[in-house]
């Protein structure tokens, strides 16, 4: 089955969610899976991912936008657990080529543990 640019059976994040590819899991519930980024860009760098394969933000159907609430609820849960609630953190969602999205399975980057720069487009 082909979904947008990615065949589901070849999708790295689908494999991680299924457990056929290893990851450092930090959270899982019915709809969301979260794990450490393999190439962290901050002391805390966690990917928060819907279990259902959707390619990017625009691939989420209007009737399924509750997944955004689910993803941000997990961020609210994880920020204190990861020790970054008080110091602050950044949530990044890359969507498409200009944003340098490399994995076409929707995900939030949860970044923290350091003072970040002011530029968000560098
Ligand atoms: P993006 O550029 O927004 O699509 O982000 C994709 C992220 O996935 C990058 O930060 C990668 O380092 C990360 N990544 C790629 N493969 C893996 C993997 N096997 N396990 C954990 N993170 C990964
Ligand atoms: Zn996928």
mmCIF file of N, CA and C and ligand atoms in Angstrom:
data_model
loop_
_atom_site.group_PDB
_atom_site.id
_atom_site.type_symbol
_atom_site.label_atom_id
_atom_site.label_comp_id
_atom_site.label_asym_id
_atom_site.label_seq_id
_atom_site.Cartn_x
_atom_site.Cartn_y
_atom_site.Cartn_z
ATOM 1 N N UNK A 1 0.845 -1.203 0.000
ATOM 2 C CA UNK A 1 0.000 0.000 0.000
ATOM 3 C C UNK A 1 0.878 1.250 0.000
ATOM 4 N N UNK A 2 0.587 2.145 -0.863
ATOM 5 C CA UNK A 2 1.353 3.378 -0.918
ATOM 6 C C UNK A 2 0.566 4.500 -0.289
ATOM 7 N N UNK A 3 1.194 5.220 0.626
ATOM 8 C CA UNK A 3 0.547 6.370 1.248
ATOM 9 C C UNK A 3 1.430 7.571 0.960
ATOM 10 N N UNK A 4 0.992 8.438 0.062
ATOM 11 C CA UNK A 4 1.797 9.591 -0.289
ATOM 12 C C UNK A 4 3.162 9.141 -0.799
ATOM 13 N N UNK A 5 4.214 9.717 -0.234
ATOM 14 C CA UNK A 5 5.570 9.430 -0.711
ATOM 15 C C UNK A 5 6.144 8.168 -0.093
ATOM 16 N N UNK A 6 5.440 7.590 0.878
ATOM 17 C CA UNK A 6 6.038 6.509 1.664
ATOM 18 C C UNK A 6 5.177 5.266 1.612
ATOM 19 N N UNK A 7 5.801 4.124 1.304
ATOM 20 C CA UNK A 7 5.089 2.861 1.457
ATOM 21 C C UNK A 7 5.078 2.537 2.938
ATOM 22 N N UNK A 8 3.877 2.251 3.479
ATOM 23 C CA UNK A 8 3.768 2.027 4.921
ATOM 24 C C UNK A 8 4.718 0.943 5.400
ATOM 25 N N UNK A 9 4.845 -0.144 4.620
ATOM 26 C CA UNK A 9 5.681 -1.255 5.104
ATOM 27 C C UNK A 9 7.153 -0.879 5.100
ATOM 28 N N UNK A 10 7.517 0.193 4.405
ATOM 29 C CA UNK A 10 8.915 0.624 4.378
ATOM 30 C C UNK A 10 9.182 1.790 5.309
ATOM 31 N N UNK A 11 8.127 2.312 5.944
ATOM 32 C CA UNK A 11 8.267 3.523 6.755
ATOM 33 C C UNK A 11 9.025 3.200 8.052
ATOM 34 N N UNK A 12 10.114 3.925 8.268
ATOM 35 C CA UNK A 12 10.965 3.679 9.445
ATOM 36 C C UNK A 12 10.167 3.837 10.738
ATOM 37 N N UNK A 13 9.354 4.878 10.814
ATOM 38 C CA UNK A 13 8.625 5.112 12.066
ATOM 39 C C UNK A 13 7.538 4.064 12.281
ATOM 40 N N UNK A 14 6.903 3.587 11.208
ATOM 41 C CA UNK A 14 5.939 2.489 11.365
ATOM 42 C C UNK A 14 6.644 1.247 11.911
ATOM 43 N N UNK A 15 7.866 1.001 11.430
ATOM 44 C CA UNK A 15 8.629 -0.161 11.920
ATOM 45 C C UNK A 15 8.984 0.017 13.396
ATOM 46 N N UNK A 16 9.360 1.234 13.788
ATOM 47 C CA UNK A 16 9.677 1.503 15.195
ATOM 48 C C UNK A 16 8.445 1.284 16.064
ATOM 49 N N UNK A 17 7.294 1.776 15.607
ATOM 50 C CA UNK A 17 6.053 1.635 16.375
ATOM 51 C C UNK A 17 5.689 0.149 16.515
ATOM 52 N N UNK A 18 5.888 -0.599 15.420
ATOM 53 C CA UNK A 18 5.586 -2.045 15.450
ATOM 54 C C UNK A 18 6.603 -2.827 16.271
ATOM 55 N N UNK A 19 7.791 -2.231 16.477
ATOM 56 C CA UNK A 19 8.839 -2.908 17.237
ATOM 57 C C UNK A 19 9.778 -3.731 16.381
ATOM 58 N N UNK A 20 9.642 -3.626 15.052
ATOM 59 C CA UNK A 20 10.540 -4.388 14.179
ATOM 60 C C UNK A 20 11.853 -3.641 13.935
ATOM 61 N N UNK A 21 11.903 -2.387 14.326
ATOM 62 C CA UNK A 21 13.147 -1.596 14.322
ATOM 63 C C UNK A 21 13.321 -1.061 15.738
ATOM 64 N N UNK A 22 14.534 -1.176 16.302
ATOM 65 C CA UNK A 22 14.721 -0.761 17.696
ATOM 66 C C UNK A 22 14.630 0.743 17.863
ATOM 67 N N UNK A 23 14.211 1.156 19.061
ATOM 68 C CA UNK A 23 14.197 2.584 19.405
ATOM 69 C C UNK A 23 14.311 2.694 20.917
ATOM 70 N N UNK A 24 14.611 3.894 21.368
ATOM 71 C CA UNK A 24 14.619 4.171 22.807
ATOM 72 C C UNK A 24 13.279 4.816 23.153
ATOM 73 N N UNK A 25 12.319 3.959 23.460
ATOM 74 C CA UNK A 25 10.947 4.414 23.733
ATOM 75 C C UNK A 25 10.893 5.205 25.036
ATOM 76 N N UNK A 26 10.173 6.309 25.016
ATOM 77 C CA UNK A 26 9.964 7.047 26.265
ATOM 78 C C UNK A 26 8.482 7.082 26.663
ATOM 79 N N UNK A 27 7.587 6.773 25.722
ATOM 80 C CA UNK A 27 6.152 6.819 26.046
ATOM 81 C C UNK A 27 5.384 6.062 24.963
ATOM 82 N N UNK A 28 4.265 5.466 25.390
ATOM 83 C CA UNK A 28 3.349 4.852 24.426
ATOM 84 C C UNK A 28 1.952 4.841 25.010
ATOM 85 N N UNK A 29 0.960 5.196 24.207
ATOM 86 C CA UNK A 29 -0.427 4.948 24.577
ATOM 87 C C UNK A 29 -1.166 4.417 23.350
ATOM 88 N N UNK A 30 -2.482 4.474 23.351
ATOM 89 C CA UNK A 30 -3.245 3.837 22.262
ATOM 90 C C UNK A 30 -2.933 4.468 20.909
ATOM 91 N N UNK A 31 -2.743 5.776 20.891
ATOM 92 C CA UNK A 31 -2.625 6.488 19.608
ATOM 93 C C UNK A 31 -1.247 7.079 19.326
ATOM 94 N N UNK A 32 -0.399 7.153 20.352
ATOM 95 C CA UNK A 32 0.854 7.913 20.226
ATOM 96 C C UNK A 32 2.038 7.090 20.725
ATOM 97 N N UNK A 33 3.173 7.257 20.046
ATOM 98 C CA UNK A 33 4.430 6.598 20.426
ATOM 99 C C UNK A 33 5.496 7.686 20.468
ATOM 100 N N UNK A 34 6.363 7.666 21.477
ATOM 101 C CA UNK A 34 7.425 8.671 21.581
ATOM 102 C C UNK A 34 8.743 7.971 21.867
ATOM 103 N N UNK A 35 9.803 8.443 21.212
ATOM 104 C CA UNK A 35 11.121 7.808 21.348
ATOM 105 C C UNK A 35 12.204 8.841 21.108
ATOM 106 N N UNK A 36 13.427 8.508 21.587
ATOM 107 C CA UNK A 36 14.533 9.454 21.454
ATOM 108 C C UNK A 36 14.995 9.540 20.003
ATOM 109 N N UNK A 37 15.279 10.760 19.564
ATOM 110 C CA UNK A 37 15.815 10.945 18.214
ATOM 111 C C UNK A 37 17.202 10.315 18.133
ATOM 112 N N UNK A 38 17.480 9.648 17.018
ATOM 113 C CA UNK A 38 18.752 8.930 16.855
ATOM 114 C C UNK A 38 19.930 9.900 16.693
ATOM 115 N N UNK A 39 19.658 11.120 16.274
ATOM 116 C CA UNK A 39 20.705 12.138 16.091
ATOM 117 C C UNK A 39 20.271 13.407 16.820
ATOM 118 N N UNK A 40 20.333 13.379 18.143
ATOM 119 C CA UNK A 40 19.739 14.474 18.918
ATOM 120 C C UNK A 40 20.383 15.832 18.631
ATOM 121 N N UNK A 41 19.548 16.846 18.525
ATOM 122 C CA UNK A 41 20.030 18.206 18.278
ATOM 123 C C UNK A 41 19.951 19.064 19.535
ATOM 124 N N UNK A 42 19.639 18.431 20.657
ATOM 125 C CA UNK A 42 19.595 19.102 21.966
ATOM 126 C C UNK A 42 19.728 17.990 23.004
ATOM 127 N N UNK A 43 20.083 18.346 24.255
ATOM 128 C CA UNK A 43 20.208 17.304 25.285
ATOM 129 C C UNK A 43 18.941 16.449 25.424
ATOM 130 N N UNK A 44 17.791 17.075 25.269
ATOM 131 C CA UNK A 44 16.530 16.327 25.184
ATOM 132 C C UNK A 44 15.993 16.488 23.765
ATOM 133 N N UNK A 45 15.839 15.389 23.062
ATOM 134 C CA UNK A 45 15.278 15.430 21.697
ATOM 135 C C UNK A 45 14.465 14.168 21.499
ATOM 136 N N UNK A 46 13.170 14.331 21.655
ATOM 137 C CA UNK A 46 12.236 13.206 21.576
ATOM 138 C C UNK A 46 11.292 13.440 20.407
ATOM 139 N N UNK A 47 10.978 12.354 19.699
ATOM 140 C CA UNK A 47 10.009 12.415 18.611
ATOM 141 C C UNK A 47 8.676 11.868 19.110
ATOM 142 N N UNK A 48 7.618 12.634 18.906
ATOM 143 C CA UNK A 48 6.272 12.256 19.351
ATOM 144 C C UNK A 48 5.450 12.003 18.085
ATOM 145 N N UNK A 49 4.989 10.771 17.944
ATOM 146 C CA UNK A 49 4.542 10.269 16.640
ATOM 147 C C UNK A 49 3.161 9.618 16.751
ATOM 148 N N UNK A 50 2.246 9.910 15.824
ATOM 149 C CA UNK A 50 0.983 9.157 15.833
ATOM 150 C C UNK A 50 1.228 7.720 15.390
ATOM 151 N N UNK A 51 0.526 6.775 15.993
ATOM 152 C CA UNK A 51 0.708 5.376 15.580
ATOM 153 C C UNK A 51 0.176 5.138 14.168
ATOM 154 N N UNK A 52 -0.858 5.875 13.806
ATOM 155 C CA UNK A 52 -1.398 5.737 12.450
ATOM 156 C C UNK A 52 -0.464 6.447 11.474
ATOM 157 N N UNK A 53 -0.220 5.819 10.332
ATOM 158 C CA UNK A 53 0.680 6.429 9.357
ATOM 159 C C UNK A 53 -0.023 7.561 8.621
ATOM 160 N N UNK A 54 0.424 8.763 8.890
ATOM 161 C CA UNK A 54 0.036 9.923 8.080
ATOM 162 C C UNK A 54 1.328 10.617 7.679
ATOM 163 N N UNK A 55 1.361 11.047 6.442
ATOM 164 C CA UNK A 55 2.615 11.525 5.855
ATOM 165 C C UNK A 55 3.117 12.818 6.491
ATOM 166 N N UNK A 56 2.231 13.766 6.608
ATOM 167 C CA UNK A 56 2.619 15.083 7.143
ATOM 168 C C UNK A 56 1.370 15.789 7.647
ATOM 169 N N UNK A 57 1.542 17.031 8.069
ATOM 170 C CA UNK A 57 0.426 17.773 8.672
ATOM 171 C C UNK A 57 -0.789 17.818 7.739
ATOM 172 N N UNK A 58 -0.548 18.050 6.457
ATOM 173 C CA UNK A 58 -1.662 18.200 5.520
ATOM 174 C C UNK A 58 -2.306 16.872 5.166
ATOM 175 N N UNK A 59 -1.672 15.770 5.537
ATOM 176 C CA UNK A 59 -2.213 14.442 5.269
ATOM 177 C C UNK A 59 -3.228 14.015 6.335
ATOM 178 N N UNK A 60 -3.324 14.799 7.422
ATOM 179 C CA UNK A 60 -4.299 14.480 8.475
ATOM 180 C C UNK A 60 -5.679 14.933 7.991
ATOM 181 N N UNK A 61 -6.600 13.990 7.891
ATOM 182 C CA UNK A 61 -7.931 14.327 7.380
ATOM 183 C C UNK A 61 -8.693 15.149 8.416
ATOM 184 N N UNK A 62 -9.568 15.991 7.944
ATOM 185 C CA UNK A 62 -10.316 16.906 8.821
ATOM 186 C C UNK A 62 -10.977 16.163 9.974
ATOM 187 N N UNK A 63 -11.495 14.975 9.698
ATOM 188 C CA UNK A 63 -12.194 14.221 10.746
ATOM 189 C C UNK A 63 -11.240 13.554 11.732
ATOM 190 N N UNK A 64 -9.940 13.615 11.428
ATOM 191 C CA UNK A 64 -8.961 12.942 12.295
ATOM 192 C C UNK A 64 -8.053 13.919 13.037
ATOM 193 N N UNK A 65 -8.415 15.194 13.092
ATOM 194 C CA UNK A 65 -7.501 16.185 13.679
ATOM 195 C C UNK A 65 -7.372 16.049 15.197
ATOM 196 N N UNK A 66 -8.161 15.172 15.796
ATOM 197 C CA UNK A 66 -7.978 14.922 17.232
ATOM 198 C C UNK A 66 -6.581 14.389 17.524
ATOM 199 N N UNK A 67 -5.880 13.878 16.502
ATOM 200 C CA UNK A 67 -4.515 13.380 16.727
ATOM 201 C C UNK A 67 -3.595 14.525 17.170
ATOM 202 N N UNK A 68 -3.879 15.743 16.710
ATOM 203 C CA UNK A 68 -3.035 16.864 17.150
ATOM 204 C C UNK A 68 -3.176 17.070 18.665
ATOM 205 N N UNK A 69 -4.406 16.965 19.152
ATOM 206 C CA UNK A 69 -4.649 17.079 20.598
ATOM 207 C C UNK A 69 -3.909 15.972 21.341
ATOM 208 N N UNK A 70 -3.990 14.764 20.790
ATOM 209 C CA UNK A 70 -3.308 13.622 21.422
ATOM 210 C C UNK A 70 -1.794 13.856 21.484
ATOM 211 N N UNK A 71 -1.234 14.343 20.395
ATOM 212 C CA UNK A 71 0.227 14.557 20.352
ATOM 213 C C UNK A 71 0.642 15.615 21.372
ATOM 214 N N UNK A 72 -0.117 16.712 21.453
ATOM 215 C CA UNK A 72 0.264 17.776 22.392
ATOM 216 C C UNK A 72 -0.019 17.381 23.840
ATOM 217 N N UNK A 73 -1.003 16.540 24.061
ATOM 218 C CA UNK A 73 -1.213 16.015 25.416
ATOM 219 C C UNK A 73 0.000 15.205 25.863
ATOM 220 N N UNK A 74 0.595 14.471 24.938
ATOM 221 C CA UNK A 74 1.793 13.684 25.272
ATOM 222 C C UNK A 74 2.966 14.621 25.555
ATOM 223 N N UNK A 75 3.081 15.711 24.798
ATOM 224 C CA UNK A 75 4.121 16.710 25.094
ATOM 225 C C UNK A 75 3.915 17.255 26.510
ATOM 226 N N UNK A 76 2.688 17.577 26.869
ATOM 227 C CA UNK A 76 2.402 18.083 28.228
ATOM 228 C C UNK A 76 2.785 17.059 29.293
ATOM 229 N N UNK A 77 2.585 15.809 28.993
ATOM 230 C CA UNK A 77 2.930 14.732 29.928
ATOM 231 C C UNK A 77 4.443 14.564 30.026
ATOM 232 N N UNK A 78 5.130 14.636 28.869
ATOM 233 C CA UNK A 78 6.556 14.311 28.844
ATOM 234 C C UNK A 78 7.450 15.440 29.331
ATOM 235 N N UNK A 79 7.053 16.694 29.107
ATOM 236 C CA UNK A 79 7.942 17.822 29.452
ATOM 237 C C UNK A 79 8.365 17.779 30.922
ATOM 238 N N UNK A 80 7.452 17.631 31.877
ATOM 239 C CA UNK A 80 7.895 17.517 33.266
ATOM 240 C C UNK A 80 8.711 16.252 33.521
ATOM 241 N N UNK A 81 8.299 15.163 32.914
ATOM 242 C CA UNK A 81 9.000 13.884 33.114
ATOM 243 C C UNK A 81 10.441 13.963 32.621
ATOM 244 N N UNK A 82 10.665 14.713 31.556
ATOM 245 C CA UNK A 82 12.012 14.831 30.977
ATOM 246 C C UNK A 82 12.800 15.979 31.597
ATOM 247 N N UNK A 83 12.174 16.683 32.561
ATOM 248 C CA UNK A 83 12.880 17.726 33.297
ATOM 249 C C UNK A 83 13.029 19.036 32.567
ATOM 250 N N UNK A 84 12.162 19.305 31.589
ATOM 251 C CA UNK A 84 12.307 20.529 30.787
ATOM 252 C C UNK A 84 11.096 21.451 30.898
ATOM 253 N N UNK A 85 10.166 21.111 31.797
ATOM 254 C CA UNK A 85 8.952 21.938 31.908
ATOM 255 C C UNK A 85 9.289 23.325 32.433
ATOM 256 N N UNK A 86 10.160 23.398 33.441
ATOM 257 C CA UNK A 86 10.469 24.689 34.045
ATOM 258 C C UNK A 86 11.380 25.545 33.199
ATOM 259 N N UNK A 87 12.355 24.912 32.555
ATOM 260 C CA UNK A 87 13.346 25.666 31.778
ATOM 261 C C UNK A 87 12.832 26.060 30.407
ATOM 262 N N UNK A 88 11.848 25.354 29.924
ATOM 263 C CA UNK A 88 11.286 25.661 28.612
ATOM 264 C C UNK A 88 11.762 24.679 27.554
ATOM 265 N N UNK A 89 11.024 24.659 26.483
ATOM 266 C CA UNK A 89 11.328 23.686 25.413
ATOM 267 C C UNK A 89 10.735 24.198 24.109
ATOM 268 N N UNK A 90 11.117 23.552 23.047
ATOM 269 C CA UNK A 90 10.601 23.907 21.719
ATOM 270 C C UNK A 90 9.965 22.683 21.093
ATOM 271 N N UNK A 91 8.838 22.893 20.409
ATOM 272 C CA UNK A 91 8.186 21.823 19.656
ATOM 273 C C UNK A 91 8.245 22.212 18.180
ATOM 274 N N UNK A 92 8.770 21.299 17.365
ATOM 275 C CA UNK A 92 8.947 21.580 15.935
ATOM 276 C C UNK A 92 8.197 20.525 15.131
ATOM 277 N N UNK A 93 7.496 20.985 14.113
ATOM 278 C CA UNK A 93 6.836 20.065 13.181
ATOM 279 C C UNK A 93 7.266 20.470 11.774
ATOM 280 N N UNK A 94 8.122 19.676 11.174
ATOM 281 C CA UNK A 94 8.549 19.941 9.803
ATOM 282 C C UNK A 94 7.549 19.309 8.849
ATOM 283 N N UNK A 95 7.074 20.081 7.886
ATOM 284 C CA UNK A 95 6.106 19.555 6.932
ATOM 285 C C UNK A 95 6.540 19.925 5.523
ATOM 286 N N UNK A 96 7.051 18.933 4.799
ATOM 287 C CA UNK A 96 7.407 19.155 3.405
ATOM 288 C C UNK A 96 8.857 19.548 3.181
ATOM 289 N N UNK A 97 9.182 19.721 1.918
ATOM 290 C CA UNK A 97 10.576 19.871 1.487
ATOM 291 C C UNK A 97 11.251 21.114 2.048
ATOM 292 N N UNK A 98 10.592 22.273 1.985
ATOM 293 C CA UNK A 98 11.228 23.507 2.452
ATOM 294 C C UNK A 98 11.520 23.461 3.947
ATOM 295 N N UNK A 99 10.767 22.660 4.678
ATOM 296 C CA UNK A 99 11.005 22.520 6.121
ATOM 297 C C UNK A 99 12.015 21.410 6.418
ATOM 298 N N UNK A 100 12.560 20.793 5.350
ATOM 299 C CA UNK A 100 13.546 19.702 5.493
ATOM 300 C C UNK A 100 12.961 18.487 6.195
ATOM 301 N N UNK A 101 11.674 18.202 5.963
ATOM 302 C CA UNK A 101 11.137 16.942 6.486
ATOM 303 C C UNK A 101 11.847 15.791 5.784
ATOM 304 N N UNK A 102 12.372 14.861 6.565
ATOM 305 C CA UNK A 102 13.095 13.726 5.964
ATOM 306 C C UNK A 102 12.343 12.412 6.130
ATOM 307 N N UNK A 103 11.559 12.298 7.193
ATOM 308 C CA UNK A 103 10.763 11.083 7.411
ATOM 309 C C UNK A 103 9.302 11.463 7.195
ATOM 310 N N UNK A 104 8.694 10.842 6.179
ATOM 311 C CA UNK A 104 7.322 11.206 5.841
ATOM 312 C C UNK A 104 6.323 10.360 6.626
ATOM 313 N N UNK A 105 6.451 10.460 7.943
ATOM 314 C CA UNK A 105 5.461 9.970 8.910
ATOM 315 C C UNK A 105 5.384 11.104 9.939
ATOM 316 N N UNK A 106 4.230 11.730 10.027
ATOM 317 C CA UNK A 106 4.054 12.916 10.881
ATOM 318 C C UNK A 106 4.703 12.738 12.259
ATOM 319 N N UNK A 107 5.396 13.776 12.717
ATOM 320 C CA UNK A 107 6.007 13.704 14.056
ATOM 321 C C UNK A 107 6.265 15.099 14.583
ATOM 322 N N UNK A 108 6.213 15.219 15.907
ATOM 323 C CA UNK A 108 6.655 16.425 16.588
ATOM 324 C C UNK A 108 8.049 16.163 17.129
ATOM 325 N N UNK A 109 8.935 17.165 17.008
ATOM 326 C CA UNK A 109 10.214 17.134 17.715
ATOM 327 C C UNK A 109 10.000 17.879 19.030
ATOM 328 N N UNK A 110 10.324 17.246 20.145
ATOM 329 C CA UNK A 110 10.313 17.901 21.457
ATOM 330 C C UNK A 110 11.765 18.108 21.865
ATOM 331 N N UNK A 111 12.166 19.387 21.932
ATOM 332 C CA UNK A 111 13.576 19.746 22.125
ATOM 333 C C UNK A 111 13.728 20.578 23.380
ATOM 334 N N UNK A 112 14.759 20.258 24.179
ATOM 335 C CA UNK A 112 14.991 21.057 25.378
ATOM 336 C C UNK A 112 16.300 20.690 26.037
ATOM 337 N N UNK A 113 16.518 21.291 27.206
ATOM 338 C CA UNK A 113 17.722 21.004 27.970
ATOM 339 C C UNK A 113 18.881 21.908 27.656
ATOM 340 N N UNK A 114 18.660 22.924 26.833
ATOM 341 C CA UNK A 114 19.699 23.897 26.509
ATOM 342 C C UNK A 114 19.029 25.210 26.105
ATOM 343 N N UNK A 115 19.791 26.298 26.200
ATOM 344 C CA UNK A 115 19.270 27.578 25.703
ATOM 345 C C UNK A 115 19.337 27.566 24.184
ATOM 346 N N UNK A 116 18.191 27.671 23.544
ATOM 347 C CA UNK A 116 18.152 27.640 22.075
ATOM 348 C C UNK A 116 18.290 29.041 21.506
ATOM 349 N N UNK A 117 18.687 29.114 20.236
ATOM 350 C CA UNK A 117 18.810 30.395 19.560
ATOM 351 C C UNK A 117 17.452 30.940 19.155
ATOM 352 N N UNK A 118 17.428 32.190 18.771
ATOM 353 C CA UNK A 118 16.168 32.834 18.417
ATOM 354 C C UNK A 118 15.705 32.517 17.001
ATOM 355 N N UNK A 119 16.621 32.119 16.112
ATOM 356 C CA UNK A 119 16.224 31.861 14.736
ATOM 357 C C UNK A 119 15.547 30.495 14.610
ATOM 358 N N UNK A 120 14.449 30.462 13.919
ATOM 359 C CA UNK A 120 13.780 29.174 13.716
ATOM 360 C C UNK A 120 13.883 28.723 12.266
ATOM 361 N N UNK A 121 14.604 29.460 11.439
ATOM 362 C CA UNK A 121 14.662 29.081 10.025
ATOM 363 C C UNK A 121 16.093 28.903 9.520
ATOM 364 N N UNK A 122 17.054 28.905 10.416
ATOM 365 C CA UNK A 122 18.458 28.829 10.002
ATOM 366 C C UNK A 122 18.847 27.480 9.438
HETATM 367 P P1 LIG B 1 12.397 15.430 10.090
HETATM 368 O O1 LIG B 1 13.612 16.009 9.426
HETATM 369 O O2 LIG B 1 11.515 16.476 10.728
HETATM 370 O O3 LIG B 1 11.626 14.523 9.144
HETATM 371 O O4 LIG B 1 12.928 14.571 11.297
HETATM 372 C C1 LIG B 1 13.201 13.211 11.216
HETATM 373 C C2 LIG B 1 13.996 12.860 12.454
HETATM 374 O O5 LIG B 1 14.021 11.450 12.583
HETATM 375 C C3 LIG B 1 15.456 13.336 12.428
HETATM 376 O O6 LIG B 1 15.692 14.197 13.538
HETATM 377 C C4 LIG B 1 16.248 12.030 12.540
HETATM 378 O O7 LIG B 1 17.426 12.147 13.316
HETATM 379 C C5 LIG B 1 15.234 11.094 13.166
HETATM 380 N N1 LIG B 1 15.437 9.679 12.899
HETATM 381 C C6 LIG B 1 15.679 9.093 11.702
HETATM 382 N N2 LIG B 1 15.767 7.757 11.845
HETATM 383 C C7 LIG B 1 15.585 7.497 13.163
HETATM 384 C C8 LIG B 1 15.575 6.304 13.944
HETATM 385 N N3 LIG B 1 15.768 5.087 13.404
HETATM 386 N N4 LIG B 1 15.359 6.412 15.278
HETATM 387 C C9 LIG B 1 15.170 7.626 15.862
HETATM 388 N N5 LIG B 1 15.157 8.790 15.166
HETATM 389 C C10 LIG B 1 15.367 8.722 13.829
HETATM 390 ZN ZN1 LIG B 2 4.750 5.359 8.935
#
